[in-house]
Every structure is written in C-alpha cells, then in structure tokens.
Amino acid sequence: MKKYHIETYGCEMNKAESAAMEATLREHGWERSPEEDAQLVLLNTCTVRTTAENRAWNRIHQLSARKKERGFVLAVVGCMAEQHKGAIQKKAPGVDYVLGTFQKQSFGLMLDIISKGQRIEVLEETPTYVFDASHHEPGAFRSFVPIMHGCNNFCSYCIVPYVRGREVSRNPADILHEIDQLEDLGVREITLLGQNVNSYRWEADGQVLNFPGLLRMIAGHLDNRHAIARGAPADPRQFGGRIGWIRFLTSHPKDLSSELVEAIVDNPIFCRHIHLPFQSGSNAVLAAMNRKYTREEYICLVEKLRKEMPELTLSTDILVGFPGETEEDLDETLDLMRRVRFSYAFMYHFNTREGTPAARMPNKTPDKVKKQRLARVIALQKEITASLMEERIGQTDEVLIEDISKRSSKEVLARTTRDEMVVFAASQKRIGHFARVRLLSVAGNTFRGEEV
Ligand code: SF4
C-alpha cells in the first residue's frame, strides 16, 4: 500500500480541504502513515496568519533538507503555495510539487503520476475554484461542508481575497448531496464553511438562493429525510445517524441580515452560537480596516440577535495594534467587549501581511505596545468568560459527546449547542451521541456536569 503523511497549517477551511485531499488519497489507494514511512509528504499551508505561514516555512525547509537522507515526494499545497509558488521552488529545491488552490483538479493526476514513479512538470490551473466532493474523515461524527470559497470584502489587513480569490458559491444540490452522504456515514453535526458564509449566493433559472434561503433549504431537506427515516425500517447501513446540529462559520457582521436571523430562529437545528468577528470597537480603526460597519451597527446587530434568541452565545475575533490605533481606540474595543460579553474570542495583534493595503499604512504600532494592548484584551476576555460561565451553573443544555475526557476514561468530553465544553460521567460508547447535561461547576474553560 502506498503511504502518505499530511500536515495542515491554518484555518478550518484548510482542515476541511485536508480532509477532502485525504478522501482523494484513499480513493487512489493511499494510506496515512507517520512521516518517516511516507512516500508522499503533503504540507497544506495557509498564508492568512503570519504564525501559520512561519510554521509552514520551517517545515518546508526541514523536509526539503530531509530529502537528502531518504527518498519521498514532497508537495506543498494550499493558499501559501498559491501566493509564494516561485519563492518556495527557489528557496526549497527539495519541494517536488507546489499546488495552489486553483490546481485542485490536478491533485488526482499528481497522485497517479507519483504512483507510477513518474514526474509531471505542468499542473493545470482551473479558472474558478473547484469544490471537493467529500470531506468525510472515517469515523468522524462532526464534519465540515464548504458552501462558498474566497472573499470580496478586501479588509485592508487580510490576504484572503488575493490568495483565495473572489467569492464562489457551491451548487446547493451538491451541498445537499454531501450532507446526505455524511449523515449516512454517521455524522451528527455539520459546520457550513466559507470565508464569509453570509454572502452565499447561487443563481440558476432566474432564481437567486441566498444564505438564509440555503439554511431553510437544508433544514427542510433534513426534516423530510428524518421523517422518511422514522417511517422506514431501521437499516444502519443506509441511515447511520441523524444530523441534529448545524453550525456555520464565518459570518461577516455587515451581511448578517434580519432574514438570516429569522431562518435561524425558525429552525432549532441551527446551534445557538454564532462566531461574529468585530475586530475593533473604534469606528476610526474599523474604517481603516475597511470592515464596512460601525461599532453602533455591530452593537445594534447583537441586540437584535439577543432579542430573538436570548440563549445565543457569541464569539469573536479581535485584532489590536492596527496602524494608527490609539489608546482611546483600544478603550473602545474594551468597552465593546464589556457590552457584548463574548463567550470566547480569538485575539491577535496586527502583523504586516505583504501585499495588503495595511502593509503600506503609516503609523505602525510599536511591537511592545501591541503586546501590551493584546495582554489587556486577553485579560478582559478571561474575566468575561469566567463570569459568563459562573452564570451558567445550574442550567441544563443539550450536548454532543465528542471524546473521552483526558482525566478519566469513565468521563466524556462534550460540547453544548452554545459551543461550551462539558465533562461528565458517561461510557465512551456514547461518543457521537446527544445527551442532556446539567452544568455543575467550572474548571478552567470547561464545565463539569451531570447527565439528566
Ligand atoms: S471578510 Fe475580511 S477578514 Fe474575512 S476573509 Fe474576507 S477580507 Fe479577510
């Protein structure tokens, strides 16, 4: 059996693309192995964040040098490969293939050629992004389903529109087909994935399907499917499990419409958690970031969401130390955090991404100041998370059991619909099942609970 090893750097989108590449590898007769046994080593890279890019560069150099010790094929794929193709080939001559995001259709061809011990010089590009057919990992009960790719927003600090291209939405028939396949394989929770899912748009026969429409279509489709399954004799090979939860990632605040809120409210299959990056609480910084909303509009949106769904939790991304950011701007960010009370946040300080408008902006914030500001943001978020968790003690919620607890094999780790982690006593046979749990206490960022 031919053996491959894959490493993934970067975001959820990259993880989903790695899962799809692994599905293709399996179809072509490859099996996963540790790096030292692999005939093919794949690095799926991301250039969106400096840290992920630096880690990928380190591995490229390390593996490129290792090829002097043993023979294997080294391929670099993903959006870093798209942006730095020439530089990778020049700086790391051991790399055999560099495949950008628009060369996916060449991936299978590359595998066949490698299997024959041959080499291909030119890998075709496709004019638009091609969605993979399957993102299922064997045994997984949570899965990503990409629904769109690329971004048209051009936030001034972000490289995504340049390396992943403009927005392309996936055919809804293909989305439903993949969801059905995943359900048949036992998946219980799916996350609809895209850089900006709220701007999903599919046009056919003079009709436009937007993101709220897609959500309603998926919810209705699953309702029908589950009704049919309930009426049919149970056949686990045909109906491995029920998708009970749907999440989506990532939402841009400017595109989160009232129509979308209604679609979520009307369909309890959508989890009561939304990741809604706000980046900065200062209108001056938001304008410089080209985010196309104000702090007032963001707060108003949060109020509307909470009015319609009081149980909803929100998480966010916060970027501090943007060029020109003042202490007053940072105070506005801290103020917005206190008002909204996010359950958790991904917090970063600004790093220059070459090729973006922000890279050319004056008034860069000194490193020391960026780090100090980030520390203040992290400290406040810790306080907010802790106080929100305290308020949850005594409440019950539905959870999906994900894993065995690290501390005891008699306990399991589960996630609530509101994206909180809970540990409670249960058999590991229950992994992949839903349960109802009372939250009893807090240990770090995890609840301890009991099944009810
Ligand atoms: S919305 Fe902005 S931050 Fe998000 S991917 Fe698009 S350009 Fe980047």
PDB file of N, CA, C and O in Angstrom, residues 237-304:
ATOM      1  N   ARG A 237     -26.948   0.675   7.798  1.00  0.00           N
ATOM      2  CA  ARG A 237     -26.034   0.898   6.673  1.00  0.00           C
ATOM      3  C   ARG A 237     -26.548   2.040   5.799  1.00  0.00           C
ATOM      4  O   ARG A 237     -25.809   2.734   5.143  1.00  0.00           O
ATOM      5  N   GLN A 238     -27.904   2.187   5.793  1.00  0.00           N
ATOM      6  CA  GLN A 238     -28.456   3.238   4.941  1.00  0.00           C
ATOM      7  C   GLN A 238     -28.652   4.546   5.693  1.00  0.00           C
ATOM      8  O   GLN A 238     -28.727   5.602   5.110  1.00  0.00           O
ATOM      9  N   PHE A 239     -28.788   4.444   7.007  1.00  0.00           N
ATOM     10  CA  PHE A 239     -29.081   5.646   7.775  1.00  0.00           C
ATOM     11  C   PHE A 239     -28.301   5.566   9.076  1.00  0.00           C
ATOM     12  O   PHE A 239     -28.803   5.195  10.113  1.00  0.00           O
ATOM     13  N   GLY A 240     -26.991   5.892   8.959  1.00  0.00           N
ATOM     14  CA  GLY A 240     -26.071   5.677  10.071  1.00  0.00           C
ATOM     15  C   GLY A 240     -26.342   6.530  11.276  1.00  0.00           C
ATOM     16  O   GLY A 240     -26.034   6.144  12.396  1.00  0.00           O
ATOM     17  N   GLY A 241     -26.882   7.692  11.145  1.00  0.00           N
ATOM     18  CA  GLY A 241     -27.097   8.564  12.298  1.00  0.00           C
ATOM     19  C   GLY A 241     -27.876   9.777  11.850  1.00  0.00           C
ATOM     20  O   GLY A 241     -28.051  10.001  10.664  1.00  0.00           O
ATOM     21  N   ARG A 242     -28.321  10.567  12.794  1.00  0.00           N
ATOM     22  CA  ARG A 242     -29.144  11.725  12.450  1.00  0.00           C
ATOM     23  C   ARG A 242     -28.310  12.991  12.642  1.00  0.00           C
ATOM     24  O   ARG A 242     -27.679  13.171  13.685  1.00  0.00           O
ATOM     25  N   ILE A 243     -28.294  13.854  11.649  1.00  0.00           N
ATOM     26  CA  ILE A 243     -27.660  15.156  11.853  1.00  0.00           C
ATOM     27  C   ILE A 243     -28.601  15.965  12.716  1.00  0.00           C
ATOM     28  O   ILE A 243     -29.736  16.250  12.333  1.00  0.00           O
ATOM     29  N   GLY A 244     -28.142  16.290  13.908  1.00  0.00           N
ATOM     30  CA  GLY A 244     -29.009  17.017  14.839  1.00  0.00           C
ATOM     31  C   GLY A 244     -28.648  18.482  14.950  1.00  0.00           C
ATOM     32  O   GLY A 244     -29.452  19.294  15.401  1.00  0.00           O
ATOM     33  N   TRP A 245     -27.418  18.804  14.562  1.00  0.00           N
ATOM     34  CA  TRP A 245     -26.952  20.186  14.722  1.00  0.00           C
ATOM     35  C   TRP A 245     -26.281  20.676  13.452  1.00  0.00           C
ATOM     36  O   TRP A 245     -25.544  19.939  12.798  1.00  0.00           O
ATOM     37  N   ILE A 246     -26.504  21.960  13.165  1.00  0.00           N
ATOM     38  CA  ILE A 246     -25.781  22.616  12.071  1.00  0.00           C
ATOM     39  C   ILE A 246     -25.200  23.937  12.599  1.00  0.00           C
ATOM     40  O   ILE A 246     -25.899  24.715  13.263  1.00  0.00           O
ATOM     41  N   ARG A 247     -23.919  24.119  12.322  1.00  0.00           N
ATOM     42  CA  ARG A 247     -23.270  25.395  12.635  1.00  0.00           C
ATOM     43  C   ARG A 247     -22.822  26.023  11.324  1.00  0.00           C
ATOM     44  O   ARG A 247     -22.809  25.356  10.279  1.00  0.00           O
ATOM     45  N   PHE A 248     -22.429  27.277  11.370  1.00  0.00           N
ATOM     46  CA  PHE A 248     -21.844  27.891  10.164  1.00  0.00           C
ATOM     47  C   PHE A 248     -20.761  28.870  10.581  1.00  0.00           C
ATOM     48  O   PHE A 248     -20.785  29.437  11.658  1.00  0.00           O
ATOM     49  N   LEU A 249     -19.803  29.045   9.685  1.00  0.00           N
ATOM     50  CA  LEU A 249     -18.578  29.769  10.005  1.00  0.00           C
ATOM     51  C   LEU A 249     -17.974  30.256   8.699  1.00  0.00           C
ATOM     52  O   LEU A 249     -17.861  29.444   7.780  1.00  0.00           O
ATOM     53  N   THR A 250     -17.604  31.498   8.528  1.00  0.00           N
ATOM     54  CA  THR A 250     -17.609  32.635   9.423  1.00  0.00           C
ATOM     55  C   THR A 250     -18.631  33.649   8.922  1.00  0.00           C
ATOM     56  O   THR A 250     -18.832  33.767   7.714  1.00  0.00           O
ATOM     57  N   SER A 251     -19.199  34.430   9.842  1.00  0.00           N
ATOM     58  CA  SER A 251     -20.196  35.432   9.472  1.00  0.00           C
ATOM     59  C   SER A 251     -19.561  36.812   9.472  1.00  0.00           C
ATOM     60  O   SER A 251     -18.832  37.156  10.401  1.00  0.00           O
ATOM     61  N   HIS A 252     -19.854  37.586   8.448  1.00  0.00           N
ATOM     62  CA  HIS A 252     -19.413  38.988   8.451  1.00  0.00           C
ATOM     63  C   HIS A 252     -20.566  39.830   8.980  1.00  0.00           C
ATOM     64  O   HIS A 252     -21.685  39.730   8.468  1.00  0.00           O
ATOM     65  N   PRO A 253     -20.326  40.695   9.983  1.00  0.00           N
ATOM     66  CA  PRO A 253     -21.436  41.468  10.573  1.00  0.00           C
ATOM     67  C   PRO A 253     -22.234  42.269   9.553  1.00  0.00           C
ATOM     68  O   PRO A 253     -23.448  42.401   9.685  1.00  0.00           O
ATOM     69  N   LYS A 254     -21.579  42.775   8.514  1.00  0.00           N
ATOM     70  CA  LYS A 254     -22.329  43.625   7.567  1.00  0.00           C
ATOM     71  C   LYS A 254     -23.342  42.821   6.762  1.00  0.00           C
ATOM     72  O   LYS A 254     -24.269  43.375   6.204  1.00  0.00           O
ATOM     73  N   ASP A 255     -23.167  41.504   6.695  1.00  0.00           N
ATOM     74  CA  ASP A 255     -24.055  40.672   5.870  1.00  0.00           C
ATOM     75  C   ASP A 255     -25.031  39.827   6.697  1.00  0.00           C
ATOM     76  O   ASP A 255     -25.711  38.973   6.141  1.00  0.00           O
ATOM     77  N   LEU A 256     -25.047  40.026   8.013  1.00  0.00           N
ATOM     78  CA  LEU A 256     -25.946  39.198   8.833  1.00  0.00           C
ATOM     79  C   LEU A 256     -27.327  39.877   8.872  1.00  0.00           C
ATOM     80  O   LEU A 256     -27.582  40.771   9.659  1.00  0.00           O
ATOM     81  N   SER A 257     -28.202  39.446   7.981  1.00  0.00           N
ATOM     82  CA  SER A 257     -29.472  40.136   7.758  1.00  0.00           C
ATOM     83  C   SER A 257     -30.572  39.666   8.710  1.00  0.00           C
ATOM     84  O   SER A 257     -30.461  38.619   9.345  1.00  0.00           O
ATOM     85  N   SER A 258     -31.671  40.441   8.765  1.00  0.00           N
ATOM     86  CA  SER A 258     -32.851  40.046   9.570  1.00  0.00           C
ATOM     87  C   SER A 258     -33.408  38.728   9.036  1.00  0.00           C
ATOM     88  O   SER A 258     -33.885  37.884   9.800  1.00  0.00           O
ATOM     89  N   GLU A 259     -33.344  38.554   7.720  1.00  0.00           N
ATOM     90  CA  GLU A 259     -33.840  37.324   7.098  1.00  0.00           C
ATOM     91  C   GLU A 259     -33.060  36.112   7.625  1.00  0.00           C
ATOM     92  O   GLU A 259     -33.631  35.044   7.873  1.00  0.00           O
ATOM     93  N   LEU A 260     -31.759  36.316   7.822  1.00  0.00           N
ATOM     94  CA  LEU A 260     -30.937  35.223   8.332  1.00  0.00           C
ATOM     95  C   LEU A 260     -31.307  34.916   9.789  1.00  0.00           C
ATOM     96  O   LEU A 260     -31.440  33.743  10.170  1.00  0.00           O
ATOM     97  N   VAL A 261     -31.493  35.965  10.581  1.00  0.00           N
ATOM     98  CA  VAL A 261     -31.879  35.760  11.986  1.00  0.00           C
ATOM     99  C   VAL A 261     -33.174  34.948  12.037  1.00  0.00           C
ATOM    100  O   VAL A 261     -33.304  33.988  12.801  1.00  0.00           O
ATOM    101  N   GLU A 262     -34.141  35.314  11.188  1.00  0.00           N
ATOM    102  CA  GLU A 262     -35.430  34.589  11.173  1.00  0.00           C
ATOM    103  C   GLU A 262     -35.238  33.114  10.812  1.00  0.00           C
ATOM    104  O   GLU A 262     -35.856  32.233  11.412  1.00  0.00           O
ATOM    105  N   ALA A 263     -34.369  32.865   9.833  1.00  0.00           N
ATOM    106  CA  ALA A 263     -34.142  31.469   9.408  1.00  0.00           C
ATOM    107  C   ALA A 263     -33.567  30.648  10.561  1.00  0.00           C
ATOM    108  O   ALA A 263     -33.915  29.474  10.731  1.00  0.00           O
ATOM    109  N   ILE A 264     -32.692  31.253  11.357  1.00  0.00           N
ATOM    110  CA  ILE A 264     -32.096  30.518  12.491  1.00  0.00           C
ATOM    111  C   ILE A 264     -33.149  30.296  13.571  1.00  0.00           C
ATOM    112  O   ILE A 264     -33.303  29.190  14.099  1.00  0.00           O
ATOM    113  N   VAL A 265     -33.890  31.364  13.883  1.00  0.00           N
ATOM    114  CA  VAL A 265     -34.914  31.275  14.940  1.00  0.00           C
ATOM    115  C   VAL A 265     -35.941  30.188  14.605  1.00  0.00           C
ATOM    116  O   VAL A 265     -36.351  29.402  15.456  1.00  0.00           O
ATOM    117  N   ASP A 266     -36.332  30.115  13.334  1.00  0.00           N
ATOM    118  CA  ASP A 266     -37.385  29.171  12.918  1.00  0.00           C
ATOM    119  C   ASP A 266     -36.921  27.720  12.900  1.00  0.00           C
ATOM    120  O   ASP A 266     -37.745  26.817  12.797  1.00  0.00           O
ATOM    121  N   ASN A 267     -35.613  27.492  12.947  1.00  0.00           N
ATOM    122  CA  ASN A 267     -35.103  26.124  12.769  1.00  0.00           C
ATOM    123  C   ASN A 267     -34.140  25.757  13.894  1.00  0.00           C
ATOM    124  O   ASN A 267     -32.949  26.101  13.837  1.00  0.00           O
ATOM    125  N   PRO A 268     -34.627  25.048  14.920  1.00  0.00           N
ATOM    126  CA  PRO A 268     -33.764  24.743  16.065  1.00  0.00           C
ATOM    127  C   PRO A 268     -32.567  23.870  15.729  1.00  0.00           C
ATOM    128  O   PRO A 268     -31.678  23.710  16.559  1.00  0.00           O
ATOM    129  N   ILE A 269     -32.506  23.322  14.503  1.00  0.00           N
ATOM    130  CA  ILE A 269     -31.338  22.513  14.129  1.00  0.00           C
ATOM    131  C   ILE A 269     -30.073  23.388  14.079  1.00  0.00           C
ATOM    132  O   ILE A 269     -28.956  22.883  14.197  1.00  0.00           O
ATOM    133  N   PHE A 270     -30.250  24.712  13.938  1.00  0.00           N
ATOM    134  CA  PHE A 270     -29.078  25.595  13.923  1.00  0.00           C
ATOM    135  C   PHE A 270     -28.658  25.927  15.351  1.00  0.00           C
ATOM    136  O   PHE A 270     -29.476  26.368  16.157  1.00  0.00           O
ATOM    137  N   CYS A 271     -27.388  25.657  15.634  1.00  0.00           N
ATOM    138  CA  CYS A 271     -26.888  25.821  17.001  1.00  0.00           C
ATOM    139  C   CYS A 271     -27.002  27.268  17.458  1.00  0.00           C
ATOM    140  O   CYS A 271     -26.912  28.190  16.650  1.00  0.00           O
ATOM    141  N   ARG A 272     -27.161  27.400  18.771  1.00  0.00           N
ATOM    142  CA  ARG A 272     -27.346  28.741  19.336  1.00  0.00           C
ATOM    143  C   ARG A 272     -25.992  29.359  19.673  1.00  0.00           C
ATOM    144  O   ARG A 272     -25.707  29.738  20.817  1.00  0.00           O
ATOM    145  N   HIS A 273     -25.162  29.431  18.683  1.00  0.00           N
ATOM    146  CA  HIS A 273     -23.853  30.083  18.818  1.00  0.00           C
ATOM    147  C   HIS A 273     -23.462  30.646  17.450  1.00  0.00           C
ATOM    148  O   HIS A 273     -23.605  29.957  16.436  1.00  0.00           O
ATOM    149  N   ILE A 274     -23.000  31.879  17.457  1.00  0.00           N
ATOM    150  CA  ILE A 274     -22.526  32.474  16.200  1.00  0.00           C
ATOM    151  C   ILE A 274     -21.153  33.096  16.435  1.00  0.00           C
ATOM    152  O   ILE A 274     -20.943  33.799  17.432  1.00  0.00           O
ATOM    153  N   HIS A 275     -20.248  32.812  15.520  1.00  0.00           N
ATOM    154  CA  HIS A 275     -18.942  33.462  15.569  1.00  0.00           C
ATOM    155  C   HIS A 275     -19.042  34.717  14.701  1.00  0.00           C
ATOM    156  O   HIS A 275     -19.290  34.620  13.498  1.00  0.00           O
ATOM    157  N   LEU A 276     -18.881  35.872  15.337  1.00  0.00           N
ATOM    158  CA  LEU A 276     -19.144  37.138  14.656  1.00  0.00           C
ATOM    159  C   LEU A 276     -17.966  38.101  14.893  1.00  0.00           C
ATOM    160  O   LEU A 276     -17.992  38.914  15.832  1.00  0.00           O
ATOM    161  N   PRO A 277     -16.923  38.008  14.060  1.00  0.00           N
ATOM    162  CA  PRO A 277     -15.730  38.831  14.288  1.00  0.00           C
ATOM    163  C   PRO A 277     -16.061  40.327  14.299  1.00  0.00           C
ATOM    164  O   PRO A 277     -16.740  40.805  13.387  1.00  0.00           O
ATOM    165  N   PHE A 278     -15.584  41.053  15.326  1.00  0.00           N
ATOM    166  CA  PHE A 278     -15.805  42.514  15.302  1.00  0.00           C
ATOM    167  C   PHE A 278     -14.500  43.266  15.072  1.00  0.00           C
ATOM    168  O   PHE A 278     -14.500  44.397  14.645  1.00  0.00           O
ATOM    169  N   GLN A 279     -13.374  42.673  15.391  1.00  0.00           N
ATOM    170  CA  GLN A 279     -12.013  43.167  15.106  1.00  0.00           C
ATOM    171  C   GLN A 279     -11.616  44.388  15.914  1.00  0.00           C
ATOM    172  O   GLN A 279     -10.571  44.394  16.538  1.00  0.00           O
ATOM    173  N   SER A 280     -12.437  45.451  15.899  1.00  0.00           N
ATOM    174  CA  SER A 280     -12.093  46.641  16.687  1.00  0.00           C
ATOM    175  C   SER A 280     -13.379  47.339  17.102  1.00  0.00           C
ATOM    176  O   SER A 280     -14.367  47.326  16.365  1.00  0.00           O
ATOM    177  N   GLY A 281     -13.338  47.986  18.285  1.00  0.00           N
ATOM    178  CA  GLY A 281     -14.515  48.729  18.752  1.00  0.00           C
ATOM    179  C   GLY A 281     -14.459  50.190  18.353  1.00  0.00           C
ATOM    180  O   GLY A 281     -15.347  50.967  18.721  1.00  0.00           O
ATOM    181  N   SER A 282     -13.441  50.584  17.611  1.00  0.00           N
ATOM    182  CA  SER A 282     -13.291  52.004  17.245  1.00  0.00           C
ATOM    183  C   SER A 282     -13.719  52.213  15.799  1.00  0.00           C
ATOM    184  O   SER A 282     -13.238  51.521  14.893  1.00  0.00           O
ATOM    185  N   ASN A 283     -14.591  53.212  15.593  1.00  0.00           N
ATOM    186  CA  ASN A 283     -15.051  53.477  14.224  1.00  0.00           C
ATOM    187  C   ASN A 283     -13.911  53.908  13.305  1.00  0.00           C
ATOM    188  O   ASN A 283     -13.891  53.546  12.122  1.00  0.00           O
ATOM    189  N   ALA A 284     -12.947  54.648  13.855  1.00  0.00           N
ATOM    190  CA  ALA A 284     -11.818  55.093  13.018  1.00  0.00           C
ATOM    191  C   ALA A 284     -11.020  53.874  12.554  1.00  0.00           C
ATOM    192  O   ALA A 284     -10.648  53.767  11.375  1.00  0.00           O
ATOM    193  N   VAL A 285     -10.776  52.940  13.478  1.00  0.00           N
ATOM    194  CA  VAL A 285      -9.996  51.750  13.106  1.00  0.00           C
ATOM    195  C   VAL A 285     -10.812  50.861  12.166  1.00  0.00           C
ATOM    196  O   VAL A 285     -10.286  50.327  11.183  1.00  0.00           O
ATOM    197  N   LEU A 286     -12.102  50.714  12.444  1.00  0.00           N
ATOM    198  CA  LEU A 286     -12.944  49.886  11.557  1.00  0.00           C
ATOM    199  C   LEU A 286     -12.931  50.439  10.135  1.00  0.00           C
ATOM    200  O   LEU A 286     -12.875  49.669   9.163  1.00  0.00           O
ATOM    201  N   ALA A 287     -12.959  51.773  10.019  1.00  0.00           N
ATOM    202  CA  ALA A 287     -12.923  52.376   8.669  1.00  0.00           C
ATOM    203  C   ALA A 287     -11.577  52.086   8.015  1.00  0.00           C
ATOM    204  O   ALA A 287     -11.513  51.717   6.834  1.00  0.00           O
ATOM    205  N   ALA A 288     -10.481  52.223   8.785  1.00  0.00           N
ATOM    206  CA  ALA A 288      -9.149  51.956   8.220  1.00  0.00           C
ATOM    207  C   ALA A 288      -9.009  50.480   7.833  1.00  0.00           C
ATOM    208  O   ALA A 288      -8.307  50.133   6.890  1.00  0.00           O
ATOM    209  N   MET A 289      -9.712  49.625   8.571  1.00  0.00           N
ATOM    210  CA  MET A 289      -9.681  48.184   8.262  1.00  0.00           C
ATOM    211  C   MET A 289     -10.580  47.838   7.074  1.00  0.00           C
ATOM    212  O   MET A 289     -10.604  46.705   6.622  1.00  0.00           O
ATOM    213  N   ASN A 290     -11.403  48.803   6.643  1.00  0.00           N
ATOM    214  CA  ASN A 290     -12.379  48.582   5.564  1.00  0.00           C
ATOM    215  C   ASN A 290     -13.387  47.492   5.938  1.00  0.00           C
ATOM    216  O   ASN A 290     -13.733  46.642   5.116  1.00  0.00           O
ATOM    217  N   ARG A 291     -13.864  47.543   7.202  1.00  0.00           N
ATOM    218  CA  ARG A 291     -14.803  46.496   7.650  1.00  0.00           C
ATOM    219  C   ARG A 291     -16.246  46.809   7.248  1.00  0.00           C
ATOM    220  O   ARG A 291     -17.117  45.958   7.351  1.00  0.00           O
ATOM    221  N   LYS A 292     -16.548  48.021   6.887  1.00  0.00           N
ATOM    222  CA  LYS A 292     -17.864  48.400   6.335  1.00  0.00           C
ATOM    223  C   LYS A 292     -19.013  48.297   7.339  1.00  0.00           C
ATOM    224  O   LYS A 292     -20.159  48.029   6.972  1.00  0.00           O
ATOM    225  N   TYR A 293     -18.722  48.418   8.634  1.00  0.00           N
ATOM    226  CA  TYR A 293     -19.771  48.598   9.654  1.00  0.00           C
ATOM    227  C   TYR A 293     -19.177  49.465  10.747  1.00  0.00           C
ATOM    228  O   TYR A 293     -17.946  49.622  10.824  1.00  0.00           O
ATOM    229  N   THR A 294     -20.058  50.046  11.566  1.00  0.00           N
ATOM    230  CA  THR A 294     -19.598  50.862  12.698  1.00  0.00           C
ATOM    231  C   THR A 294     -19.824  50.089  13.995  1.00  0.00           C
ATOM    232  O   THR A 294     -20.544  49.079  13.994  1.00  0.00           O
ATOM    233  N   ARG A 295     -19.241  50.590  15.089  1.00  0.00           N
ATOM    234  CA  ARG A 295     -19.458  49.904  16.371  1.00  0.00           C
ATOM    235  C   ARG A 295     -20.943  49.937  16.729  1.00  0.00           C
ATOM    236  O   ARG A 295     -21.483  48.980  17.267  1.00  0.00           O
ATOM    237  N   GLU A 296     -21.624  51.066  16.393  1.00  0.00           N
ATOM    238  CA  GLU A 296     -23.058  51.191  16.712  1.00  0.00           C
ATOM    239  C   GLU A 296     -23.852  50.125  15.945  1.00  0.00           C
ATOM    240  O   GLU A 296     -24.763  49.498  16.498  1.00  0.00           O
ATOM    241  N   GLU A 297     -23.517  49.943  14.688  1.00  0.00           N
ATOM    242  CA  GLU A 297     -24.233  48.924  13.887  1.00  0.00           C
ATOM    243  C   GLU A 297     -23.971  47.516  14.442  1.00  0.00           C
ATOM    244  O   GLU A 297     -24.873  46.680  14.481  1.00  0.00           O
ATOM    245  N   TYR A 298     -22.746  47.291  14.866  1.00  0.00           N
ATOM    246  CA  TYR A 298     -22.418  45.965  15.422  1.00  0.00           C
ATOM    247  C   TYR A 298     -23.230  45.717  16.703  1.00  0.00           C
ATOM    248  O   TYR A 298     -23.837  44.648  16.873  1.00  0.00           O
ATOM    249  N   ILE A 299     -23.249  46.730  17.585  1.00  0.00           N
ATOM    250  CA  ILE A 299     -23.969  46.568  18.862  1.00  0.00           C
ATOM    251  C   ILE A 299     -25.470  46.370  18.589  1.00  0.00           C
ATOM    252  O   ILE A 299     -26.136  45.540  19.216  1.00  0.00           O
ATOM    253  N   CYS A 300     -25.984  47.110  17.629  1.00  0.00           N
ATOM    254  CA  CYS A 300     -27.402  47.005  17.273  1.00  0.00           C
ATOM    255  C   CYS A 300     -27.714  45.583  16.766  1.00  0.00           C
ATOM    256  O   CYS A 300     -28.739  44.982  17.127  1.00  0.00           O
ATOM    257  N   LEU A 301     -26.799  45.033  15.974  1.00  0.00           N
ATOM    258  CA  LEU A 301     -26.974  43.673  15.452  1.00  0.00           C
ATOM    259  C   LEU A 301     -26.987  42.655  16.598  1.00  0.00           C
ATOM    260  O   LEU A 301     -27.825  41.749  16.634  1.00  0.00           O
ATOM    261  N   VAL A 302     -26.084  42.844  17.545  1.00  0.00           N
ATOM    262  CA  VAL A 302     -26.025  41.927  18.693  1.00  0.00           C
ATOM    263  C   VAL A 302     -27.326  42.017  19.492  1.00  0.00           C
ATOM    264  O   VAL A 302     -27.893  40.996  19.911  1.00  0.00           O
ATOM    265  N   GLU A 303     -27.823  43.243  19.682  1.00  0.00           N
ATOM    266  CA  GLU A 303     -29.077  43.404  20.435  1.00  0.00           C
ATOM    267  C   GLU A 303     -30.220  42.676  19.736  1.00  0.00           C
ATOM    268  O   GLU A 303     -31.051  42.021  20.377  1.00  0.00           O
ATOM    269  N   LYS A 304     -30.262  42.797  18.423  1.00  0.00           N
ATOM    270  CA  LYS A 304     -31.326  42.122  17.651  1.00  0.00           C
ATOM    271  C   LYS A 304     -31.208  40.595  17.798  1.00  0.00           C
ATOM    272  O   LYS A 304     -32.206  39.909  18.056  1.00  0.00           O
TER     273      LYS A 304
END
